[in-house]
PDB file of C-alpha atoms in Angstrom:
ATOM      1  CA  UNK A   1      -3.684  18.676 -20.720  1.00  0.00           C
ATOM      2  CA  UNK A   2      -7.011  18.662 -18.588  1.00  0.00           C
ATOM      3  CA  UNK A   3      -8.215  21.567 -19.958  1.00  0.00           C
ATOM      4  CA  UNK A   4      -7.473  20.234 -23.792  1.00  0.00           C
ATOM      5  CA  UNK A   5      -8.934  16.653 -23.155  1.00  0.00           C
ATOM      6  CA  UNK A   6     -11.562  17.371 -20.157  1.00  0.00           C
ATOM      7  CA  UNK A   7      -9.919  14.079 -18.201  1.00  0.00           C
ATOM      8  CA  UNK A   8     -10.176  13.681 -14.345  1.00  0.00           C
ATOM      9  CA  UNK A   9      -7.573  14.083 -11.900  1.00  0.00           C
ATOM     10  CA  UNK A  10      -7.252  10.335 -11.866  1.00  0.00           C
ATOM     11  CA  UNK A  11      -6.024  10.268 -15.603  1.00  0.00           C
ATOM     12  CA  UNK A  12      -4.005  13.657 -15.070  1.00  0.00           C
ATOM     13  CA  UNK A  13      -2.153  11.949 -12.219  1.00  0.00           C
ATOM     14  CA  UNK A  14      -1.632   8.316 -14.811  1.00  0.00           C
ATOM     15  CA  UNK A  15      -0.317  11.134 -17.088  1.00  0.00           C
ATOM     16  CA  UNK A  16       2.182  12.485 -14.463  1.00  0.00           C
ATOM     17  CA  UNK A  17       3.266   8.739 -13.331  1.00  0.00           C
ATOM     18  CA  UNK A  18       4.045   8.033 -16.975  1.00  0.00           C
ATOM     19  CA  UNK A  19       6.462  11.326 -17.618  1.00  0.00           C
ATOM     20  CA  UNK A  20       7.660  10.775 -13.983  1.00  0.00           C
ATOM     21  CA  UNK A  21       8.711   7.397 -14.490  1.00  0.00           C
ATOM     22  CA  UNK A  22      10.384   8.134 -18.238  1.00  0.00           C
ATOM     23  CA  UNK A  23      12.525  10.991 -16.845  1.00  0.00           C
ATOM     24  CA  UNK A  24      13.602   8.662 -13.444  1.00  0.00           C
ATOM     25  CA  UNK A  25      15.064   6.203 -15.785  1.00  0.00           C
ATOM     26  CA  UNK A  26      16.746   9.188 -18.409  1.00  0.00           C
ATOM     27  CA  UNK A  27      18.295  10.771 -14.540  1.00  0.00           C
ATOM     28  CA  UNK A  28      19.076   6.823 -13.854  1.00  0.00           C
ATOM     29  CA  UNK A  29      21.075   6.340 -17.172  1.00  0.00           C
ATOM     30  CA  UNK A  30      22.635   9.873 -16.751  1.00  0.00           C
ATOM     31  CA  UNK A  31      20.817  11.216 -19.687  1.00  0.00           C
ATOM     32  CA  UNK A  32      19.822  14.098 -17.958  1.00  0.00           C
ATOM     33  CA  UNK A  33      21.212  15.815 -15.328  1.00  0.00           C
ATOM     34  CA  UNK A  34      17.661  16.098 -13.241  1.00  0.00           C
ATOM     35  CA  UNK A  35      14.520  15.040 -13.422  1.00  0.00           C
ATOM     36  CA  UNK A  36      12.204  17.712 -13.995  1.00  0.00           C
ATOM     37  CA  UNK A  37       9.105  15.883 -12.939  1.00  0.00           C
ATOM     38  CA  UNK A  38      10.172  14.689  -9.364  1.00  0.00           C
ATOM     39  CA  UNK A  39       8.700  18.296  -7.655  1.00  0.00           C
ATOM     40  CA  UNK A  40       5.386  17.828  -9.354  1.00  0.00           C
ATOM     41  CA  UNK A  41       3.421  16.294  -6.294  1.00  0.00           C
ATOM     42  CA  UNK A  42       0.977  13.545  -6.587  1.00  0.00           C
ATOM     43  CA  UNK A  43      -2.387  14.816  -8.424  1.00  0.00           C
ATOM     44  CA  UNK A  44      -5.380  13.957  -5.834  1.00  0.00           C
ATOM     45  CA  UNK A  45      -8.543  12.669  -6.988  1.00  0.00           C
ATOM     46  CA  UNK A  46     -11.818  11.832  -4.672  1.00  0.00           C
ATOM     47  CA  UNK A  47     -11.766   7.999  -4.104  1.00  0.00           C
ATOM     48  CA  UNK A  48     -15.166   6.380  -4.363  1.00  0.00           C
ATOM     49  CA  UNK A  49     -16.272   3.823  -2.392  1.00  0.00           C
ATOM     50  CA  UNK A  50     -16.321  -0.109  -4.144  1.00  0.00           C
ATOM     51  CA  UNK A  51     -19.718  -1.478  -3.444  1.00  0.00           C
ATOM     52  CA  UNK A  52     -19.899  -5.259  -3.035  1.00  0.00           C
ATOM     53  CA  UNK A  53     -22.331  -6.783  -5.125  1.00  0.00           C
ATOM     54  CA  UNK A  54     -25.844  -7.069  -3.707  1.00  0.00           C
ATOM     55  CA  UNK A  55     -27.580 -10.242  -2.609  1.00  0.00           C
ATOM     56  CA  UNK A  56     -29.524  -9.831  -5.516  1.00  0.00           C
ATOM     57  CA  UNK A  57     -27.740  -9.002  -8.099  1.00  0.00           C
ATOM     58  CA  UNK A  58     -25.683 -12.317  -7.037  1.00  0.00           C
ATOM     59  CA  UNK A  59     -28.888 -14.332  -7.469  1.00  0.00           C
ATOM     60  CA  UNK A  60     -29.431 -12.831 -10.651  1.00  0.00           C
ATOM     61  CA  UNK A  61     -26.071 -13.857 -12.057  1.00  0.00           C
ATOM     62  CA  UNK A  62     -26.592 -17.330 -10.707  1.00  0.00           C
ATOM     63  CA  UNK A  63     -29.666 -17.908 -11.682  1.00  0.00           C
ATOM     64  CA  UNK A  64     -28.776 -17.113 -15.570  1.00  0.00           C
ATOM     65  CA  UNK A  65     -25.490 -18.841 -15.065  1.00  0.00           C
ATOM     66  CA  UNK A  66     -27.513 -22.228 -13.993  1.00  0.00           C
ATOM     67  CA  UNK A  67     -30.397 -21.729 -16.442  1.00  0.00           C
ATOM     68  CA  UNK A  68     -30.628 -23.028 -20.558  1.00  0.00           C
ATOM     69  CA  UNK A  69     -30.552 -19.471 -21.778  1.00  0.00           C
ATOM     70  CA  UNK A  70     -27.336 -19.070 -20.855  1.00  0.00           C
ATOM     71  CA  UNK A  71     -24.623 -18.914 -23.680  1.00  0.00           C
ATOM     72  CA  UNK A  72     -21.666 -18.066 -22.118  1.00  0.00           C
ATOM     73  CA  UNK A  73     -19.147 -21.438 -23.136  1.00  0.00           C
ATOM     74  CA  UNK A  74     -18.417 -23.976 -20.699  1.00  0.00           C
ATOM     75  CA  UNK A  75     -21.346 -23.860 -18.505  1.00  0.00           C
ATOM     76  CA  UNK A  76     -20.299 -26.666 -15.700  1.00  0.00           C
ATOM     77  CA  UNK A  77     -16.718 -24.911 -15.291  1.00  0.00           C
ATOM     78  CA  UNK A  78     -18.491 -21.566 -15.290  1.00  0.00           C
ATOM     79  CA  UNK A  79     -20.534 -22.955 -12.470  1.00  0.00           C
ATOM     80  CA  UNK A  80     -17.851 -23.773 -10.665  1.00  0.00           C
ATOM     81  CA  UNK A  81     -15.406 -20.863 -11.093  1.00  0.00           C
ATOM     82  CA  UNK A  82     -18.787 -18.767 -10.320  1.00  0.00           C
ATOM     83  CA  UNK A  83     -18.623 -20.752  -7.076  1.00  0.00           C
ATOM     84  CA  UNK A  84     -15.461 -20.522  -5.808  1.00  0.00           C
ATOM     85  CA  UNK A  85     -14.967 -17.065  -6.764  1.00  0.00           C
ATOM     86  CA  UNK A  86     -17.801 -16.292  -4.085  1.00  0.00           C
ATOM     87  CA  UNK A  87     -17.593 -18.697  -1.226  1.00  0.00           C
ATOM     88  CA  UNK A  88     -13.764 -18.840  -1.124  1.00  0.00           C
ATOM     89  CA  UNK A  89     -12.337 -14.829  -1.225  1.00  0.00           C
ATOM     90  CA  UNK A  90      -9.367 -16.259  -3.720  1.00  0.00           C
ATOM     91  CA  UNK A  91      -8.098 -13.704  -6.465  1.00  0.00           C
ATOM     92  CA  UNK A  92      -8.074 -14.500 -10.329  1.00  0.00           C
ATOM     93  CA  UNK A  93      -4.399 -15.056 -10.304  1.00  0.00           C
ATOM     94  CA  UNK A  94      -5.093 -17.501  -7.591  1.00  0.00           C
ATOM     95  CA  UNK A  95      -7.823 -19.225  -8.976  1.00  0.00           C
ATOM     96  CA  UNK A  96      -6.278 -20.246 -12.774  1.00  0.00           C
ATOM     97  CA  UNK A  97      -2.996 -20.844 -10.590  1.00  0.00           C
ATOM     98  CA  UNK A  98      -4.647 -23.942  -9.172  1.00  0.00           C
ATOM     99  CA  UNK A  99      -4.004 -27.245 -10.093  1.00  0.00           C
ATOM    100  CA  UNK A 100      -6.626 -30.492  -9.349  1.00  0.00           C
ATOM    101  CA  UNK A 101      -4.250 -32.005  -6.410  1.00  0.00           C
ATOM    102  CA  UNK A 102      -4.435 -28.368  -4.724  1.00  0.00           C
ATOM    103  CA  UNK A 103      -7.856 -28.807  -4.206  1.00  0.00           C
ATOM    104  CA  UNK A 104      -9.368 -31.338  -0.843  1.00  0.00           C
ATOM    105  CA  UNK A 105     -12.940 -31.714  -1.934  1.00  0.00           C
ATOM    106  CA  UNK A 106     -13.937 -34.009   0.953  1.00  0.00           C
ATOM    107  CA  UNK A 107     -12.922 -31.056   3.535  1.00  0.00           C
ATOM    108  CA  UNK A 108     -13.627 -28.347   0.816  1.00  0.00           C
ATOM    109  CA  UNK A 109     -10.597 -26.382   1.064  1.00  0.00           C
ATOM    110  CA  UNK A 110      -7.562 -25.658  -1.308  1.00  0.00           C
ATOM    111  CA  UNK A 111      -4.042 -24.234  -0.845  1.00  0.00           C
ATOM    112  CA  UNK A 112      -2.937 -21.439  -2.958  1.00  0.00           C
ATOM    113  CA  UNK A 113      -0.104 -19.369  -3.642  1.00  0.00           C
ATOM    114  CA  UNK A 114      -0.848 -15.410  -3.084  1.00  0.00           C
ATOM    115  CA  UNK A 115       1.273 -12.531  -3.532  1.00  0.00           C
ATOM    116  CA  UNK A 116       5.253 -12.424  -2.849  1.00  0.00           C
ATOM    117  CA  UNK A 117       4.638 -16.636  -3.360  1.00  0.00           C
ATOM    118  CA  UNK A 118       2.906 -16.882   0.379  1.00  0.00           C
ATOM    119  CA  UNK A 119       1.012 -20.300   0.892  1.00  0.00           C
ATOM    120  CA  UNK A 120      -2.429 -20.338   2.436  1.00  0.00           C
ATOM    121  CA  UNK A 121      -5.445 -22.533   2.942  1.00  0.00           C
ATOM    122  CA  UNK A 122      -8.829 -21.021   1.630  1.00  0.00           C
ATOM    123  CA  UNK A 123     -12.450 -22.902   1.933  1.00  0.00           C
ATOM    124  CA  UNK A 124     -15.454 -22.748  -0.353  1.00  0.00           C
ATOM    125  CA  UNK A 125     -19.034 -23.658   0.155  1.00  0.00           C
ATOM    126  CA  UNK A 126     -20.834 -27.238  -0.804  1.00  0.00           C
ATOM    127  CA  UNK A 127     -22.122 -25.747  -3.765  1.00  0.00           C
ATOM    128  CA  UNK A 128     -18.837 -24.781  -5.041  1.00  0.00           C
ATOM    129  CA  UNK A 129     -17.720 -28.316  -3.777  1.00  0.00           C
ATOM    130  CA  UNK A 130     -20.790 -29.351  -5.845  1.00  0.00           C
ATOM    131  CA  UNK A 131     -20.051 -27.672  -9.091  1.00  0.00           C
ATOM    132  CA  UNK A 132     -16.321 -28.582  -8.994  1.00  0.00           C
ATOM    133  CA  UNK A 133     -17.013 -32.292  -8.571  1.00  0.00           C
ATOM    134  CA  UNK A 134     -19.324 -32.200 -11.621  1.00  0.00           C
ATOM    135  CA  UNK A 135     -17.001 -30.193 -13.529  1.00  0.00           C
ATOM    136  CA  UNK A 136     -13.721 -32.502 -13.286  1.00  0.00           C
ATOM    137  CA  UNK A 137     -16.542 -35.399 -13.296  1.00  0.00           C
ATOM    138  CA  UNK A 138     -16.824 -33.434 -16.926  1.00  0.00           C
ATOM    139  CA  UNK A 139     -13.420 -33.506 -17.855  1.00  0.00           C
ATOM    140  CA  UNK A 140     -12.091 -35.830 -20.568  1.00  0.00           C
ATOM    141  CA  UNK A 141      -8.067 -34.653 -20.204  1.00  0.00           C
ATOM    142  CA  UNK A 142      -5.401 -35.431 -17.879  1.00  0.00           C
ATOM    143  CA  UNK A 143      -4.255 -31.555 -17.763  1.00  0.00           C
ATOM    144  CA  UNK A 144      -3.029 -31.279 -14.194  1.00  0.00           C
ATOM    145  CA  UNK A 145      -4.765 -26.935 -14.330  1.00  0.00           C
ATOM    146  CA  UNK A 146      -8.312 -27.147 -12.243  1.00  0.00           C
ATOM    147  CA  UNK A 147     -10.028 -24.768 -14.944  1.00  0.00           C
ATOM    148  CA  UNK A 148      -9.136 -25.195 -18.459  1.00  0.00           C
ATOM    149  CA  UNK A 149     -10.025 -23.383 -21.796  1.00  0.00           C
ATOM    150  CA  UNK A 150     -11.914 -24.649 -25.059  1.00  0.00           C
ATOM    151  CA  UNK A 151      -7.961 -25.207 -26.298  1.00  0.00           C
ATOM    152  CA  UNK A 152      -7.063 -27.426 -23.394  1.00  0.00           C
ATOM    153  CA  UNK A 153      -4.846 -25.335 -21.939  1.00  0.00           C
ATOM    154  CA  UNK A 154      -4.573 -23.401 -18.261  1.00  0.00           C
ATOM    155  CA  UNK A 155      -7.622 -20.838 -18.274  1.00  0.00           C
ATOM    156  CA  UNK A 156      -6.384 -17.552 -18.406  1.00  0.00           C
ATOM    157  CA  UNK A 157      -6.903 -14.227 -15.717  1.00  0.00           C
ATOM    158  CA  UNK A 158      -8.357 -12.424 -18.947  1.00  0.00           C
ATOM    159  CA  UNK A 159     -10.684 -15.525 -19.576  1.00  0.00           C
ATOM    160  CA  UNK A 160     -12.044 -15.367 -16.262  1.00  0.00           C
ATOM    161  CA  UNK A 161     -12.620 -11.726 -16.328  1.00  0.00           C
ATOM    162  CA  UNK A 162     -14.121 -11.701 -19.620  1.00  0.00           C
ATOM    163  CA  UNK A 163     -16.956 -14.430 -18.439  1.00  0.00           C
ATOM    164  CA  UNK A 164     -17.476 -12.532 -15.735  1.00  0.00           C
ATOM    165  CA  UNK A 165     -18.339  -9.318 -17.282  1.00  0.00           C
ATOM    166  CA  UNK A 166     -20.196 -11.410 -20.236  1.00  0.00           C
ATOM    167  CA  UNK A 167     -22.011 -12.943 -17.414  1.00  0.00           C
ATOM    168  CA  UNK A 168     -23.067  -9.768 -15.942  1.00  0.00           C
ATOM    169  CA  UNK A 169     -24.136  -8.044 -18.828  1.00  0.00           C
ATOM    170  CA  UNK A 170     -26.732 -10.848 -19.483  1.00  0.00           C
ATOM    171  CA  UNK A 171     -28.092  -9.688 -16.515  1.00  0.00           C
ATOM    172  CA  UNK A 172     -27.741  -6.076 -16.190  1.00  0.00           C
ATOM    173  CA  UNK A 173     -24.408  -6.212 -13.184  1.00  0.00           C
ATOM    174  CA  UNK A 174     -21.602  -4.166 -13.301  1.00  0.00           C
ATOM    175  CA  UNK A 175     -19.494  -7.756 -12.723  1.00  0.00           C
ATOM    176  CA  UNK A 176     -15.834  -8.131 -12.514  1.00  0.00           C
ATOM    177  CA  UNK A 177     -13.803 -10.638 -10.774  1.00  0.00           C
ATOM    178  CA  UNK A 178     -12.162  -8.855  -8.420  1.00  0.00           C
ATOM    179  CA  UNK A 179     -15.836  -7.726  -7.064  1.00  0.00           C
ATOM    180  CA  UNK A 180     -16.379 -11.041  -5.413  1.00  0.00           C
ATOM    181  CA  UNK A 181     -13.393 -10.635  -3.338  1.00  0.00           C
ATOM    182  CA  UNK A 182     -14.762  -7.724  -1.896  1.00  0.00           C
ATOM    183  CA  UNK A 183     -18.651  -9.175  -1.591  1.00  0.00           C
ATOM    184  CA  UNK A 184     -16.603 -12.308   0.653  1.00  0.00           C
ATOM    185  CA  UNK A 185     -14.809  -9.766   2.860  1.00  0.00           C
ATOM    186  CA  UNK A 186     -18.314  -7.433   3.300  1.00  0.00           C
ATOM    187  CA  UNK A 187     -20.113 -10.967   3.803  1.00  0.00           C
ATOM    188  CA  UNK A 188     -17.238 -11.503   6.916  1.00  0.00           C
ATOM    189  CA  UNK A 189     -17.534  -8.009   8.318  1.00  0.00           C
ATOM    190  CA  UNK A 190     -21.331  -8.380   8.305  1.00  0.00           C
ATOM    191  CA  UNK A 191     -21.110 -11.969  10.065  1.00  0.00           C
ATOM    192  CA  UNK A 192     -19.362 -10.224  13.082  1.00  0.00           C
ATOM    193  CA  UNK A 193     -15.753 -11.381  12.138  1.00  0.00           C
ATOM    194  CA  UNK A 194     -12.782  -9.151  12.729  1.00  0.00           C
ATOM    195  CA  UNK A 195     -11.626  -6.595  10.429  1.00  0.00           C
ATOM    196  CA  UNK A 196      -8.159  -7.614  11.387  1.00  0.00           C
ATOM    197  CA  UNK A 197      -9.365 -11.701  11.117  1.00  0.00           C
ATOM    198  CA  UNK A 198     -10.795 -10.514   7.579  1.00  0.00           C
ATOM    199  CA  UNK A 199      -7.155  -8.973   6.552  1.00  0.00           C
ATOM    200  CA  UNK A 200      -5.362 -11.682   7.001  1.00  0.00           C
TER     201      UNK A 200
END
């Protein structure tokens, strides 16, 4: 298949997880008396490093973001998921999981359910306390989601991810949500904090 197709070790192994998977269930359901895949070992492939983004590639984004040039939809809410996304460490699924009354703007902090349901209290900066304040100041609905889309409805992950790669190719940044998750961590590390403060 690699030779045929020229694909990296990463895809090879997807490949192998696919074929592995379909023959587990055929052994499961007694379709098969084995599964033929089980002995094929896990394909290795050289991890690379995630970067962060860079100061300035951050001030880039921001500075289009908050400028009349930009054309990316709902500029306030923009702002604000822009924001929080970087001050706060939350993921996507986080973020369009919150509703307004999860949010304390006075001690800029908001609780949010993580992964296996697990409660926890994140912060974000003043201008992310800023941004959301003019946003919901904005807001002409009584929809209980904190982001919304054109439709009215709960903004999706995919909608989030989208403006965030729409908003870095208007400036030349490889951007994607997830990306400002690891810039908050890096931002902690480099601060002094922990790596074990920074995990949890």
């Amino acid at each position: 298949y690699q030779s045929l197709h020229n694909c990296s070790n990463t895809t090879l192994d997807s490949q192998r997880r696919y074929f592995s998977s379909f023959f587990g269930w055929c052994h499961t359901e007694r379709l098969i008396p084995i599964n033929p895949i089980k002995k094929i070992k896990k394909i290795k492939s050289a991890k690379k490093l995630k970067k962060p983004y860079t100061n300035e590639e951050i001030e880039r984004m921001r500075h289009y973001l908050f400028s009349k040039s930009y054309t990316g939809g709902n500029q306030i809410r923009n702002q604000a998921i822009f924001e929080m996304l970087l001050s706060s460490g939350v993921r996507v699924a986080e973020l369009v999981g919150l509703n307004r009354n999860d949010i304390d703007l006075l001690n800029r902090s908001c609780v949010v359910v993580g992964k296996g349901g697990k409660e926890r209290e994140c912060y974000f900066s003043a201008k992310a306390q800023y941004c959301i304040k003019k946003y919901l100041d904005s807001r002409r609905d009584d929809h209980e989601a904190l982001f919304i889309g054109k439709h009215g409805h709960r903004l999706k992950i995919n909608g989030i991810e989208r403006m965030i790669r729409e908003l870095g190719n208007g400036v030349n940044v490889k951007a994607h949500p997830h990306k400002f998750r690891r810039t908050f961590a890096t931002g902690l590390i480099n601060k002094g904090v922990p790596i074990e403060q920074v995990k949890t």
